[in-house]
Coordinates of C-alpha atoms and ligand atoms in Angstrom, one line a residue:
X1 CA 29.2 -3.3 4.8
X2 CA 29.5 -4.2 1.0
X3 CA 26.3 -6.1 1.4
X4 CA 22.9 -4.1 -0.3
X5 CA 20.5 -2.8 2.5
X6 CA 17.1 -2.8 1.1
X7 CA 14.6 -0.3 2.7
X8 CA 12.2 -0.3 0.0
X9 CA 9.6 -2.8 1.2
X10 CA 6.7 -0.9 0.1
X11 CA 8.0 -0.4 -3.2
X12 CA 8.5 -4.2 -3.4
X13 CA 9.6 -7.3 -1.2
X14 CA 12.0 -9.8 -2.8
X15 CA 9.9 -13.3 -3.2
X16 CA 10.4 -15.2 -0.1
X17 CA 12.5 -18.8 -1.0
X18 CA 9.8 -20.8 0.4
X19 CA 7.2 -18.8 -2.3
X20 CA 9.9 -19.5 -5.2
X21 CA 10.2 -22.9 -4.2
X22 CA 6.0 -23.5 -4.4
X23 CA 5.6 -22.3 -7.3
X24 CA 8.6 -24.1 -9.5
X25 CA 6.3 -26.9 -9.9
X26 CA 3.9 -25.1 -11.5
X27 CA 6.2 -24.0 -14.5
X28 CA 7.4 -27.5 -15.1
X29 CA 5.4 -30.7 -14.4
X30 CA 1.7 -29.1 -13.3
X31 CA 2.0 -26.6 -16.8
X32 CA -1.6 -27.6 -17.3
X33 CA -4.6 -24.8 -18.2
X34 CA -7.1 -25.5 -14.9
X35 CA -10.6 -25.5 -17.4
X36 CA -9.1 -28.6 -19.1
X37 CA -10.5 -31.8 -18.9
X38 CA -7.6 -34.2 -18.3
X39 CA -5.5 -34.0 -14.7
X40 CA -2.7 -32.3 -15.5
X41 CA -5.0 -29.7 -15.9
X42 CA -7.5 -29.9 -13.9
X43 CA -6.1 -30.9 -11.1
X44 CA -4.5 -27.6 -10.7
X45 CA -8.1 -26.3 -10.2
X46 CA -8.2 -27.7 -6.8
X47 CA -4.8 -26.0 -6.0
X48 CA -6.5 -22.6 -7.4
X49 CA -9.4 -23.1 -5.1
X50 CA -6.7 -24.7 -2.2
X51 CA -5.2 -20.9 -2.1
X52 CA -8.4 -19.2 -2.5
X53 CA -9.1 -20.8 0.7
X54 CA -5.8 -19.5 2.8
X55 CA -6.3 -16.4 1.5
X56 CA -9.9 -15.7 2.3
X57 CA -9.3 -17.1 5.8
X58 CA -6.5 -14.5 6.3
X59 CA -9.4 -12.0 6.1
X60 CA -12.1 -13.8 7.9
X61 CA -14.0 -14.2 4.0
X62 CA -15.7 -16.7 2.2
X63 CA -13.4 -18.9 -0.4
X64 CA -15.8 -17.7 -3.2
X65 CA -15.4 -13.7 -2.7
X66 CA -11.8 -13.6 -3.8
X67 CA -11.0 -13.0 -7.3
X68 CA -7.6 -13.1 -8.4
X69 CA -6.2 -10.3 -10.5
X70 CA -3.1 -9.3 -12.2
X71 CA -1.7 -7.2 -8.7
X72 CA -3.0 -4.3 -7.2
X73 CA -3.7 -1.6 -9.6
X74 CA -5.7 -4.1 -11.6
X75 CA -8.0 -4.8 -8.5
X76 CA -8.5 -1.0 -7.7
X77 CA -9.3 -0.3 -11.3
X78 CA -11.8 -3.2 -11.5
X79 CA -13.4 -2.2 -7.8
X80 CA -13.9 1.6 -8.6
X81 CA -15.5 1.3 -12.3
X82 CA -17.3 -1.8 -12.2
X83 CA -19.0 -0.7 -9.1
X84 CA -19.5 2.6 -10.5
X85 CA -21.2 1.3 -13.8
X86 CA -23.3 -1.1 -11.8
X87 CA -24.8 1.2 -9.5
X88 CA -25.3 3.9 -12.1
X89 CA -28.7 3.8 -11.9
X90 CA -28.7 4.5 -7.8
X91 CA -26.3 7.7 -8.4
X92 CA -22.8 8.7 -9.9
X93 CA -21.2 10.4 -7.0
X94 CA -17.7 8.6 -5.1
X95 CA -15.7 9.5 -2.3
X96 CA -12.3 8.5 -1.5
X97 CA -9.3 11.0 -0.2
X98 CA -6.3 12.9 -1.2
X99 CA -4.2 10.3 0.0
X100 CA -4.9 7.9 -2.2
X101 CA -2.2 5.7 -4.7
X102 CA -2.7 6.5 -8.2
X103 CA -4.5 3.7 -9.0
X104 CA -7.8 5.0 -7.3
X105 CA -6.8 8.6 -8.0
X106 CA -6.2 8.0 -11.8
X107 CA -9.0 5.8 -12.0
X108 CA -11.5 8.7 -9.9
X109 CA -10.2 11.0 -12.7
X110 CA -11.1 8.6 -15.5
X111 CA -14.8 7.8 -14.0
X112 CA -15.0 12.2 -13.7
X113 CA -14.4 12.5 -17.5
X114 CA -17.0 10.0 -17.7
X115 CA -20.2 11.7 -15.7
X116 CA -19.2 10.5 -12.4
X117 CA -18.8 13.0 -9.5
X118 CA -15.8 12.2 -7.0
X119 CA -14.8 14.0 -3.8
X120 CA -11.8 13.7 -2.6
X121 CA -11.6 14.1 1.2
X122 CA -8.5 16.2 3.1
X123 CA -6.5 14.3 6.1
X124 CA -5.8 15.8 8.6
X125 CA -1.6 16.2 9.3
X126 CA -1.0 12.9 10.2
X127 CA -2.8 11.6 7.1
X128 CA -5.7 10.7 9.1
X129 CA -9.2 10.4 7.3
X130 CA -11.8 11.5 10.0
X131 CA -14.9 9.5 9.7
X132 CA -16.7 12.3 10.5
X133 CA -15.3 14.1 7.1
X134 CA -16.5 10.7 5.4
X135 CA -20.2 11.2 6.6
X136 CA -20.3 15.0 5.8
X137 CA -19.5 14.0 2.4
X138 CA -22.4 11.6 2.1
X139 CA -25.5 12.5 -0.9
X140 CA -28.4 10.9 -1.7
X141 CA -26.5 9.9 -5.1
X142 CA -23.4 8.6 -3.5
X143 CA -22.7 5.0 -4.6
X144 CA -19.3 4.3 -3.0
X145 CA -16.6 5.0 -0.6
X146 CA -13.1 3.9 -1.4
X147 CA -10.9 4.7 1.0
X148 CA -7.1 3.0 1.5
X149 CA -6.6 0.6 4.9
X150 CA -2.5 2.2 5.1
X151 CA -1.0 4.8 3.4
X152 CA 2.2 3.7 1.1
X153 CA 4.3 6.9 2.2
X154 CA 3.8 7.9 5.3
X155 CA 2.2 4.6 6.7
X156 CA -0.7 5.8 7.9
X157 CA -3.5 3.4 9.2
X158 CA -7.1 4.4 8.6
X159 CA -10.0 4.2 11.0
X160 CA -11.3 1.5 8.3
X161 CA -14.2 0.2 10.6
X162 CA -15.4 3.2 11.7
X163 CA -15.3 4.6 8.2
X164 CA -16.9 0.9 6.9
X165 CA -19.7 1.7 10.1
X166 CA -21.1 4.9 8.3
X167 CA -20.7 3.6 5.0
X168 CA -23.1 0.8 5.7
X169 CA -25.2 3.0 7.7
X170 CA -26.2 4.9 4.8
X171 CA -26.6 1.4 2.4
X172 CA -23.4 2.5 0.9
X173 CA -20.5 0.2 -0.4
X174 CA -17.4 0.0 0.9
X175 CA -14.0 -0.3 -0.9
X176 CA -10.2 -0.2 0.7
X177 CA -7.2 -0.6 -0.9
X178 CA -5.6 -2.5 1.7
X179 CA -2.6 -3.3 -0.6
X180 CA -0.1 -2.0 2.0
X181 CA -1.3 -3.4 5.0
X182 CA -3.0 -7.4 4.2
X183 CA -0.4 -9.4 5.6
X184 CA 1.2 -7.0 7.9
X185 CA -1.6 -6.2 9.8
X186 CA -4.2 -8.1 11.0
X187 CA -7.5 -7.4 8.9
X188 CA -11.2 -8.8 9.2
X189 CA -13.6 -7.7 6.4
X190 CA -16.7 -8.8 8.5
X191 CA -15.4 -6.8 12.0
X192 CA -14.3 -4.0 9.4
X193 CA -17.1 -3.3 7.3
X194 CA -15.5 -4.3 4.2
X195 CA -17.4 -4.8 1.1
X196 CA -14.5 -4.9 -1.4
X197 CA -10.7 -5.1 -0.8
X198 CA -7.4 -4.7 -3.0
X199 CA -4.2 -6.8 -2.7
X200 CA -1.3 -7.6 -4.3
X201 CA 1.0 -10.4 -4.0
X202 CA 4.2 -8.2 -4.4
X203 CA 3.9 -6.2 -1.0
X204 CA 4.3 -9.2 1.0
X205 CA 6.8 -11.2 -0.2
X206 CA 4.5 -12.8 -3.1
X207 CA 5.6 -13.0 -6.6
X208 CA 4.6 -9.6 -8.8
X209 CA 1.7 -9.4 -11.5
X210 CA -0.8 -11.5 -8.8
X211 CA -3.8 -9.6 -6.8
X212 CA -6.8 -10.4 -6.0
X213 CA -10.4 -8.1 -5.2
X214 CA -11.9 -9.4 -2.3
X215 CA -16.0 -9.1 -3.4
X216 CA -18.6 -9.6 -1.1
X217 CA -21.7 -11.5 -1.7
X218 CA -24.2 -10.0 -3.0
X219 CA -22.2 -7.0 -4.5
X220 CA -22.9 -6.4 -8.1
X221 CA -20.5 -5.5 -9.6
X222 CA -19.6 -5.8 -13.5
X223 CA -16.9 -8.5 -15.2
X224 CA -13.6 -6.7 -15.5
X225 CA -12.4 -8.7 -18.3
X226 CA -14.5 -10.3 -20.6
X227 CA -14.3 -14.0 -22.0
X228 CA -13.8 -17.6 -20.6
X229 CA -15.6 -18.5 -17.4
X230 CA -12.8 -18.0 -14.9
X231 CA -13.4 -16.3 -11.6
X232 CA -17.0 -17.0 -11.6
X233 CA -17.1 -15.4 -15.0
X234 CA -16.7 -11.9 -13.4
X235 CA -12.6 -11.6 -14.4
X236 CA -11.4 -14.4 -18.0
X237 CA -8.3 -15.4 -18.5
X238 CA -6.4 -18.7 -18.4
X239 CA -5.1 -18.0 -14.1
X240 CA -1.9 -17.1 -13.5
X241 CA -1.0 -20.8 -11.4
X242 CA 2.6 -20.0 -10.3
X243 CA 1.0 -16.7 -9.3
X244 CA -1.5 -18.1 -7.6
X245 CA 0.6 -20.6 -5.8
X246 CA 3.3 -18.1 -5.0
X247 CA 0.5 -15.6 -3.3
X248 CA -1.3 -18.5 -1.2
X249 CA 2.4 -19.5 0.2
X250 CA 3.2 -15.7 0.5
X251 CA 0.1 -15.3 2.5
X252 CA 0.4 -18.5 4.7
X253 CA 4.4 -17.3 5.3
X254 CA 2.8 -13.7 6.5
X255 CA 0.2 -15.0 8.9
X256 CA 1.9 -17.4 10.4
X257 CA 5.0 -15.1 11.0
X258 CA 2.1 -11.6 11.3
X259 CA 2.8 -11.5 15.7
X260 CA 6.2 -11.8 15.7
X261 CA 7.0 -9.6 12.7
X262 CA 4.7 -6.3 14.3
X263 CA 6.3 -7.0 17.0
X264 CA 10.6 -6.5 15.8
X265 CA 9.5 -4.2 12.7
X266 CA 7.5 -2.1 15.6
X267 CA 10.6 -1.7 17.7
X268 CA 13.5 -1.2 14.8
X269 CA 10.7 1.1 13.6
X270 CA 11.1 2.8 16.8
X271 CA 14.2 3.0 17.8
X272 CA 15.1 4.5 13.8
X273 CA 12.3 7.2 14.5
X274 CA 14.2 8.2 18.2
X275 CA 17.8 8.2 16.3
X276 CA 17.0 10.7 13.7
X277 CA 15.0 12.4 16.2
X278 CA 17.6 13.0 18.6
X279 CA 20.4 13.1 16.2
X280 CA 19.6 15.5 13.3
X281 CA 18.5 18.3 13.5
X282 CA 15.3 20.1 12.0
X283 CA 13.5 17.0 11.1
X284 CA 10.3 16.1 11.0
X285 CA 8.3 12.5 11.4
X286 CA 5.8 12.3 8.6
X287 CA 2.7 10.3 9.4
X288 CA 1.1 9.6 12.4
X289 CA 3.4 7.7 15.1
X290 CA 1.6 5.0 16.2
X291 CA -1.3 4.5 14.0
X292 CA 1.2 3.4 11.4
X293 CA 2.3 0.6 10.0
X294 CA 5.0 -1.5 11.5
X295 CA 7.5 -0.9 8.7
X296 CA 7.3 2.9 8.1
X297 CA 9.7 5.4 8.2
X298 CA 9.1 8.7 6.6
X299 CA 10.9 11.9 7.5
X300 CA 11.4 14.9 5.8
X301 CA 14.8 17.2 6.5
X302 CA 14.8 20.6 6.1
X303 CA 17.1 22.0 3.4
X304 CA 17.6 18.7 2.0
X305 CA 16.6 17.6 -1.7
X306 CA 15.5 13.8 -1.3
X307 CA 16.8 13.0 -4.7
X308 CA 20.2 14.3 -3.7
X309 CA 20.0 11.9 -0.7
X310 CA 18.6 8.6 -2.3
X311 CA 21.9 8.9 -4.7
X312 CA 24.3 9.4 -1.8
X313 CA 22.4 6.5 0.3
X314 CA 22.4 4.2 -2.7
X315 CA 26.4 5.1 -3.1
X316 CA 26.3 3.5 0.3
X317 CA 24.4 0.3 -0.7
X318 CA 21.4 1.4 0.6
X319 CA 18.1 1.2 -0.6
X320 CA 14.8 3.8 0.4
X321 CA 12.9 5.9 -1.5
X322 CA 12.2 9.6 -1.4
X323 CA 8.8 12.0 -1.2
X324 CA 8.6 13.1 -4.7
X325 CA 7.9 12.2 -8.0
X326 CA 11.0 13.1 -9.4
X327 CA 12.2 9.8 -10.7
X328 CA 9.1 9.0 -12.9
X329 CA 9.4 12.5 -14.7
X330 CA 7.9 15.1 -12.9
X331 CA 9.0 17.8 -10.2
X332 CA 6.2 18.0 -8.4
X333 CA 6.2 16.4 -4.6
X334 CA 4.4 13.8 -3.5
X335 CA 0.5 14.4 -3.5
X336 CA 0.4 12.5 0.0
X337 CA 3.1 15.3 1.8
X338 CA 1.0 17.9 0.3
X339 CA -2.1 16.6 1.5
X340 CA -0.6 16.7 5.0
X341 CA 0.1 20.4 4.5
X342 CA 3.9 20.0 4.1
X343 CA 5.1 23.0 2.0
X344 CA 6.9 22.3 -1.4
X345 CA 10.5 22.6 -0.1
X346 CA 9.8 20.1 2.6
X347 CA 8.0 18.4 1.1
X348 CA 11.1 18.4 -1.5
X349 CA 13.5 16.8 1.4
X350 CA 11.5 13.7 2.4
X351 CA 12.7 10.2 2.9
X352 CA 10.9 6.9 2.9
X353 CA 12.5 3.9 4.4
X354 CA 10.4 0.6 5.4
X355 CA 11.3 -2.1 6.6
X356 CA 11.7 -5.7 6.3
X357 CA 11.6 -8.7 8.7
X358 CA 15.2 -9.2 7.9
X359 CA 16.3 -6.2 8.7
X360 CA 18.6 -5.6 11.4
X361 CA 20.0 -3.1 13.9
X362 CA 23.8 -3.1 12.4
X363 CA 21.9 -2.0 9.1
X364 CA 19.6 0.5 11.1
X365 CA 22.5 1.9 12.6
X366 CA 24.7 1.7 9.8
X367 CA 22.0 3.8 7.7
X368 CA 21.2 6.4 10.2
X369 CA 25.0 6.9 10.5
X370 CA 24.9 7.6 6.9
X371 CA 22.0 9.3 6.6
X372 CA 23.3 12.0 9.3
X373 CA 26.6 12.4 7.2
X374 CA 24.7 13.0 4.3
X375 CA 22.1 15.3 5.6
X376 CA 25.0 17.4 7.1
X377 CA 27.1 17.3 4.3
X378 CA 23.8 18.3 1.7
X379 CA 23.2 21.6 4.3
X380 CA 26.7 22.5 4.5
X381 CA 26.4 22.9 0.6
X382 CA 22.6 24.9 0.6
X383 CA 22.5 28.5 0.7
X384 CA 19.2 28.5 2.1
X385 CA 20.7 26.5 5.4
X386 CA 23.4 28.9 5.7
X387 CA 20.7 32.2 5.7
X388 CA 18.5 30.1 8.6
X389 CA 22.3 29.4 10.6
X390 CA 23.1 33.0 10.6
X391 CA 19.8 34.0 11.7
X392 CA 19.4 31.4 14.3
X393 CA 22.7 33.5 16.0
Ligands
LIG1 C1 1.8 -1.0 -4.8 C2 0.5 -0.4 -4.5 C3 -0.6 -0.5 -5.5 C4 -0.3 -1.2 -6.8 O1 -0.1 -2.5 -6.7 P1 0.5 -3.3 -8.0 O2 0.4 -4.7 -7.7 O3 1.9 -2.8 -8.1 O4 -0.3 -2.9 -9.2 C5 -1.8 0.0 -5.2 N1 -2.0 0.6 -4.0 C6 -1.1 0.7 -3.0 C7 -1.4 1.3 -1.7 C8 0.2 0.2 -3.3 O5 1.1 0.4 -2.3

């Protein structure tokens, strides 16, 4: 094929042309800092507050509750601690899941060494968060739930209403990292119960190093970075314009496109899932199968190490990402595989692939043809395959 087929997306997207093309400007001839007085400057306020706008429609929100940030990690850092030092008074106690991306599960362990209390709720083997679970886990002292709208590995979508429902039954706020899912599925914060929400420009198609927190009125929450008035004082720092402009045009690109892309990623998605089902053996579909998101493909193969199999994919030009940790220095398998009760070794021989909306059947097909290749020729070298043949006879 000699071309690169990129099944990564939820690693990154590449910056759509039209995004590039919006924010060019903003490097060269509107340079200007928005809190200055003259229009070169200023005037760029009014595109800040133009993109604010498209954004917080996306989400059925009000202009003013979006707060840009550097990207995602930024806004789940500022949503768990600031909420948890401004409700300290009311209690110390959070709950979010197992499932979580390091961002809230680093940032849980940081507000635990600090006094706080966090519980950190089992899925069930989908990766499904029962609300039920949620409510159980409910004390007087709890101050906040925090739990993510779709999983980054296994593409999992959450009952986010229902879990938003309870959480405002018991005058409790509600936090979801929905950096996965805004702008590939449709979300509503009012519908949903949603009192904060994380998102970053990079997932979808956006340039990287832009996010925002969605905030509700009326939440108090504390100023994650300390300074000049921007953001309504509650986040300082000159604002990242070509970010901005790049994220608003990202976000306009994905809504207006949202219908049509569910609808091919859903069936590529689909047809990939049947392939590998019906073509390799001893496989097995990680995450639930149709609450998922449109662009997820996780499997794990038995007898298979997924570090082996990125390398021999990526000798093929093609791009996905595996179910462990291995690449950023530790051996240990993804939290999220465990926490669907996948054993180690399983866990061990997983592979992530999601989708884009440029991606096509030839490079489906060309990719599972691969892929079946690989996983044969991987097994025909593994001991452990050879024990489970002969005993199979
Ligand atoms: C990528 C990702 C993040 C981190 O976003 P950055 O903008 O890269 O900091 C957080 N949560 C989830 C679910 C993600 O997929």
């Amino acid at each position: 094929m000699g071309k690169l087929i990129y099944l990564d997306n939820a690693a990154t997207t590449k910056t759509a042309p039209e995004v590039v093309e919006a924010m060019l400007p903003y490097f060269t001839e509107h340079f200007g800092n928005p809190s200055s007085v003259y229009s070169v400057g200023s005037s760029n306020k009014e595109v800040i507050t133009k993109q604010r706008e498209t954004i917080a429609k996306a989400l059925g929100a009000k202009t003013d509750e979006i707060y840009f940030t550097a990207g995602g990690s930024e806004s789940d850092n500022w949503a768990l601690k600031a909420t948890a030092e401004a409700y300290e008074s009311k209690g110390k106690h959070i709950i979010t899941t197992k499932i979580e991306h390091h961002a809230i599960l680093h940032t849980g362990e940081y507000l635990e060494k600090r006094g706080y209390e966090v519980t950190y709720l089992d899925v069930d083997e989908n990766g499904i968060v029962s609300p039920e679970a949620v409510e159980a886990a409910i004390r007087p002292d709890t101050i906040l739930i925090s739990v993510m709208f779709a999983n980054n590995e296994i593409g999992t979508i959450e009952p986010i209403k229902e879990i938003g429902e309870i959480a405002h039954k018991h005058g409790i706020l509600f936090h979801t990292d929905a950096v996965q899912a805004f702008g590939q599925v449709p979300i509503n914060v009012d519908e949903m119960n949603i009192d904060m929400l994380s998102s970053s420009g990079h997932k979808l198609n956006g340039p990287k190093g832009i996010g925002f927190l969605y905030i509700r009125k009326g939440v108090k929450i504390r100023s994650f970075v300390h300074g000049g008035a921007q953001e309504r004082k509650r986040r300082a720092g000159t604002e990242n314009v070509p970010g901005i402009v790049g994220f608003g045009k990202a976000v306009e690109l994905a809504v207006a496109s949202m219908d049509d892309r569910i609808r091919k990623e859903t069936e590529l998605r689909d047809y990939a899932i049947a392939r590998i089902e019906k073509e390799i053996p001893y496989c097995r579909l990680n995450g639930d199968r149709t609450r998922r998101l449109p662009n997820n493909i996780n499997f794990s193969f038995r007898f298979v190490e997924g570090e082996s199999l990125l390398i021999m994919l990526d000798m093929k030009g093609i791009c996905a990402s595996s179910g462990s940790a291995c690449t950023s220095g530790s051996l240990d398998p993804s939290h999220v595989l465990l926490a669907i009760g996948l054993p180690h070794e399983i866990a061990h021989g997983s592979l992530r692939m999601t989708l884009s909306a440029e991606t096509t059947k030839e490079e489906i097909d060309y990719t599972i043809d691969n892929l079946k290749e690989i996983v044969a020729h991987l097994r025909s070298m593994s001991p452990l395959y050879e024990d489970f043949m002969k005993k199979q006879k």
